PDB file of C-alpha atoms in Angstrom:
ATOM      1  CA  UNK S   1      78.073  94.904 108.353  1.00 59.00           C
ATOM      2  CA  UNK S   2      80.906  97.338 107.605  1.00 68.00           C
ATOM      3  CA  UNK S   3      83.777  97.861 109.983  1.00 85.00           C
ATOM      4  CA  UNK S   4      84.538 101.314 111.313  1.00 94.00           C
ATOM      5  CA  UNK S   5      87.589 102.949 109.762  1.00 96.00           C
ATOM      6  CA  UNK S   6      90.169 104.528 112.076  1.00 97.00           C
ATOM      7  CA  UNK S   7      93.034 106.883 111.301  1.00 97.00           C
ATOM      8  CA  UNK S   8      96.541 107.546 112.501  1.00 96.00           C
ATOM      9  CA  UNK S   9      99.428 109.690 111.319  1.00 97.00           C
ATOM     10  CA  UNK S  10     103.122 108.957 111.254  1.00 96.00           C
ATOM     11  CA  UNK S  11     106.330 110.641 110.207  1.00 96.00           C
ATOM     12  CA  UNK S  12     109.009 108.492 108.603  1.00 91.00           C
ATOM     13  CA  UNK S  13     112.744 108.783 109.264  1.00 87.00           C
ATOM     14  CA  UNK S  14     112.969 111.639 106.723  1.00 90.00           C
ATOM     15  CA  UNK S  15     110.193 113.623 108.406  1.00 94.00           C
ATOM     16  CA  UNK S  16     107.629 112.907 105.677  1.00 94.00           C
ATOM     17  CA  UNK S  17     104.049 112.789 106.957  1.00 96.00           C
ATOM     18  CA  UNK S  18     101.674 109.901 106.152  1.00 95.00           C
ATOM     19  CA  UNK S  19      98.026 109.287 106.984  1.00 96.00           C
ATOM     20  CA  UNK S  20      96.931 105.693 107.552  1.00 94.00           C
ATOM     21  CA  UNK S  21      93.468 104.143 107.596  1.00 95.00           C
ATOM     22  CA  UNK S  22      92.799 100.835 109.315  1.00 95.00           C
ATOM     23  CA  UNK S  23      90.069  98.699 110.839  1.00 94.00           C
ATOM     24  CA  UNK S  24      90.250  96.956 114.187  1.00 88.00           C
ATOM     25  CA  UNK S  25      92.121  93.642 114.029  1.00 83.00           C
ATOM     26  CA  UNK S  26      92.949  94.148 110.351  1.00 90.00           C
ATOM     27  CA  UNK S  27      96.462  93.189 111.426  1.00 93.00           C
ATOM     28  CA  UNK S  28      97.787  91.757 114.681  1.00 93.00           C
ATOM     29  CA  UNK S  29      99.847  94.844 115.535  1.00 93.00           C
ATOM     30  CA  UNK S  30     100.928  98.281 114.310  1.00 94.00           C
ATOM     31  CA  UNK S  31     104.194  96.985 112.840  1.00 92.00           C
ATOM     32  CA  UNK S  32     102.381  94.480 110.608  1.00 92.00           C
ATOM     33  CA  UNK S  33     100.056  97.175 109.242  1.00 92.00           C
ATOM     34  CA  UNK S  34     102.885  99.562 108.421  1.00 90.00           C
ATOM     35  CA  UNK S  35     105.139  96.840 107.020  1.00 87.00           C
ATOM     36  CA  UNK S  36     102.424  95.428 104.759  1.00 86.00           C
ATOM     37  CA  UNK S  37     101.078  98.710 103.405  1.00 83.00           C
ATOM     38  CA  UNK S  38     103.742 101.373 103.781  1.00 79.00           C
ATOM     39  CA  UNK S  39     107.257 100.274 104.700  1.00 74.00           C
ATOM     40  CA  UNK S  40     109.877  97.835 103.527  1.00 67.00           C
ATOM     41  CA  UNK S  41     112.596  96.104 105.502  1.00 69.00           C
ATOM     42  CA  UNK S  42     111.190  96.799 108.938  1.00 69.00           C
ATOM     43  CA  UNK S  43     110.942  94.500 111.928  1.00 67.00           C
ATOM     44  CA  UNK S  44     114.002  92.274 111.710  1.00 76.00           C
ATOM     45  CA  UNK S  45     112.896  90.037 114.601  1.00 77.00           C
ATOM     46  CA  UNK S  46     109.410  89.554 113.110  1.00 75.00           C
ATOM     47  CA  UNK S  47     107.572  91.092 116.056  1.00 77.00           C
ATOM     48  CA  UNK S  48     109.290  89.489 119.034  1.00 80.00           C
ATOM     49  CA  UNK S  49     110.457  92.806 120.615  1.00 85.00           C
ATOM     50  CA  UNK S  50     114.115  91.765 120.331  1.00 81.00           C
ATOM     51  CA  UNK S  51     115.651  94.034 117.680  1.00 88.00           C
ATOM     52  CA  UNK S  52     114.239  97.544 118.164  1.00 90.00           C
ATOM     53  CA  UNK S  53     113.955  98.264 114.424  1.00 89.00           C
ATOM     54  CA  UNK S  54     110.269  99.188 114.848  1.00 92.00           C
ATOM     55  CA  UNK S  55     111.067 101.843 117.476  1.00 94.00           C
ATOM     56  CA  UNK S  56     108.589 104.729 117.411  1.00 95.00           C
ATOM     57  CA  UNK S  57     108.134 107.926 119.440  1.00 97.00           C
ATOM     58  CA  UNK S  58     104.559 108.872 120.343  1.00 98.00           C
ATOM     59  CA  UNK S  59     103.960 112.537 119.479  1.00 98.00           C
ATOM     60  CA  UNK S  60     100.217 112.785 120.138  1.00 97.00           C
ATOM     61  CA  UNK S  61      97.832 110.354 121.770  1.00 96.00           C
ATOM     62  CA  UNK S  62      98.280 107.517 124.202  1.00 91.00           C
ATOM     63  CA  UNK S  63      98.647 103.754 123.955  1.00 94.00           C
ATOM     64  CA  UNK S  64      96.748 101.971 126.695  1.00 90.00           C
ATOM     65  CA  UNK S  65      98.525  98.641 126.195  1.00 89.00           C
ATOM     66  CA  UNK S  66     101.229  98.319 128.851  1.00 93.00           C
ATOM     67  CA  UNK S  67     104.800  97.357 127.964  1.00 95.00           C
ATOM     68  CA  UNK S  68     105.918  93.836 128.775  1.00 94.00           C
ATOM     69  CA  UNK S  69     109.409  93.007 130.057  1.00 95.00           C
ATOM     70  CA  UNK S  70     110.814  92.154 126.591  1.00 94.00           C
ATOM     71  CA  UNK S  71     109.796  95.541 125.192  1.00 95.00           C
ATOM     72  CA  UNK S  72     111.160  97.375 128.239  1.00 96.00           C
ATOM     73  CA  UNK S  73     114.474  95.545 127.942  1.00 96.00           C
ATOM     74  CA  UNK S  74     114.852  96.261 124.211  1.00 95.00           C
ATOM     75  CA  UNK S  75     114.042  99.946 124.676  1.00 96.00           C
ATOM     76  CA  UNK S  76     116.523 100.149 127.568  1.00 96.00           C
ATOM     77  CA  UNK S  77     119.437  99.511 125.181  1.00 94.00           C
ATOM     78  CA  UNK S  78     118.341 102.062 122.553  1.00 94.00           C
ATOM     79  CA  UNK S  79     120.150 105.356 123.141  1.00 93.00           C
ATOM     80  CA  UNK S  80     117.392 107.477 121.604  1.00 93.00           C
ATOM     81  CA  UNK S  81     114.578 105.858 123.621  1.00 96.00           C
ATOM     82  CA  UNK S  82     112.471 108.144 125.820  1.00 96.00           C
ATOM     83  CA  UNK S  83     109.368 107.761 127.969  1.00 95.00           C
ATOM     84  CA  UNK S  84     107.388 108.229 124.715  1.00 97.00           C
ATOM     85  CA  UNK S  85     109.119 105.288 123.003  1.00 97.00           C
ATOM     86  CA  UNK S  86     107.368 102.081 122.039  1.00 97.00           C
ATOM     87  CA  UNK S  87     107.974  99.142 119.727  1.00 95.00           C
ATOM     88  CA  UNK S  88     105.323  99.013 117.009  1.00 94.00           C
ATOM     89  CA  UNK S  89     105.374  95.211 117.067  1.00 93.00           C
ATOM     90  CA  UNK S  90     104.024  95.263 120.624  1.00 95.00           C
ATOM     91  CA  UNK S  91     101.069  97.596 119.970  1.00 95.00           C
ATOM     92  CA  UNK S  92      97.795  95.807 119.124  1.00 94.00           C
ATOM     93  CA  UNK S  93      95.935  97.289 116.173  1.00 93.00           C
ATOM     94  CA  UNK S  94      92.662  98.462 117.700  1.00 93.00           C
ATOM     95  CA  UNK S  95      90.420 101.516 118.031  1.00 94.00           C
ATOM     96  CA  UNK S  96      92.631 102.917 120.838  1.00 94.00           C
ATOM     97  CA  UNK S  97      95.081 103.983 118.108  1.00 96.00           C
ATOM     98  CA  UNK S  98      92.547 106.250 116.379  1.00 97.00           C
ATOM     99  CA  UNK S  99      94.107 109.722 116.111  1.00 97.00           C
ATOM    100  CA  UNK S 100      97.565 108.569 117.208  1.00 98.00           C
ATOM    101  CA  UNK S 101     100.536 110.537 115.835  1.00 98.00           C
ATOM    102  CA  UNK S 102     104.029 109.067 115.995  1.00 97.00           C
ATOM    103  CA  UNK S 103     107.472 109.248 114.470  1.00 97.00           C
ATOM    104  CA  UNK S 104     109.414 106.243 113.216  1.00 93.00           C
ATOM    105  CA  UNK S 105     112.913 106.326 114.656  1.00 92.00           C
ATOM    106  CA  UNK S 106     115.963 105.355 112.626  1.00 81.00           C
ATOM    107  CA  UNK S 107     116.876 101.689 112.888  1.00 67.00           C
ATOM    108  CA  UNK S 108     119.717 100.681 115.168  1.00 57.00           C
TER     109      UNK S 108
END
């Protein structure tokens, strides 16, 4: 049985556009997928929502997973955070992300 392949698009800090393919639960969260396949030196706190280095801005789409208090607190101290901000380490990798477009914000 083959798993369905989903797609998302992101822009890095330089504005370069990348297309990503993934399967549900291939990784625990969005940060792990991007770190393993596309990025280096990202996620200083290893996914605990403490550092803000995996800060992204949602450009198109919606993430159904609600923010927990740790993520809200971390985003509250990031000057560039908006109502479209999320931490990639707190976003489960599932089919809800299919078609998502986001921008990776510069690290703190």
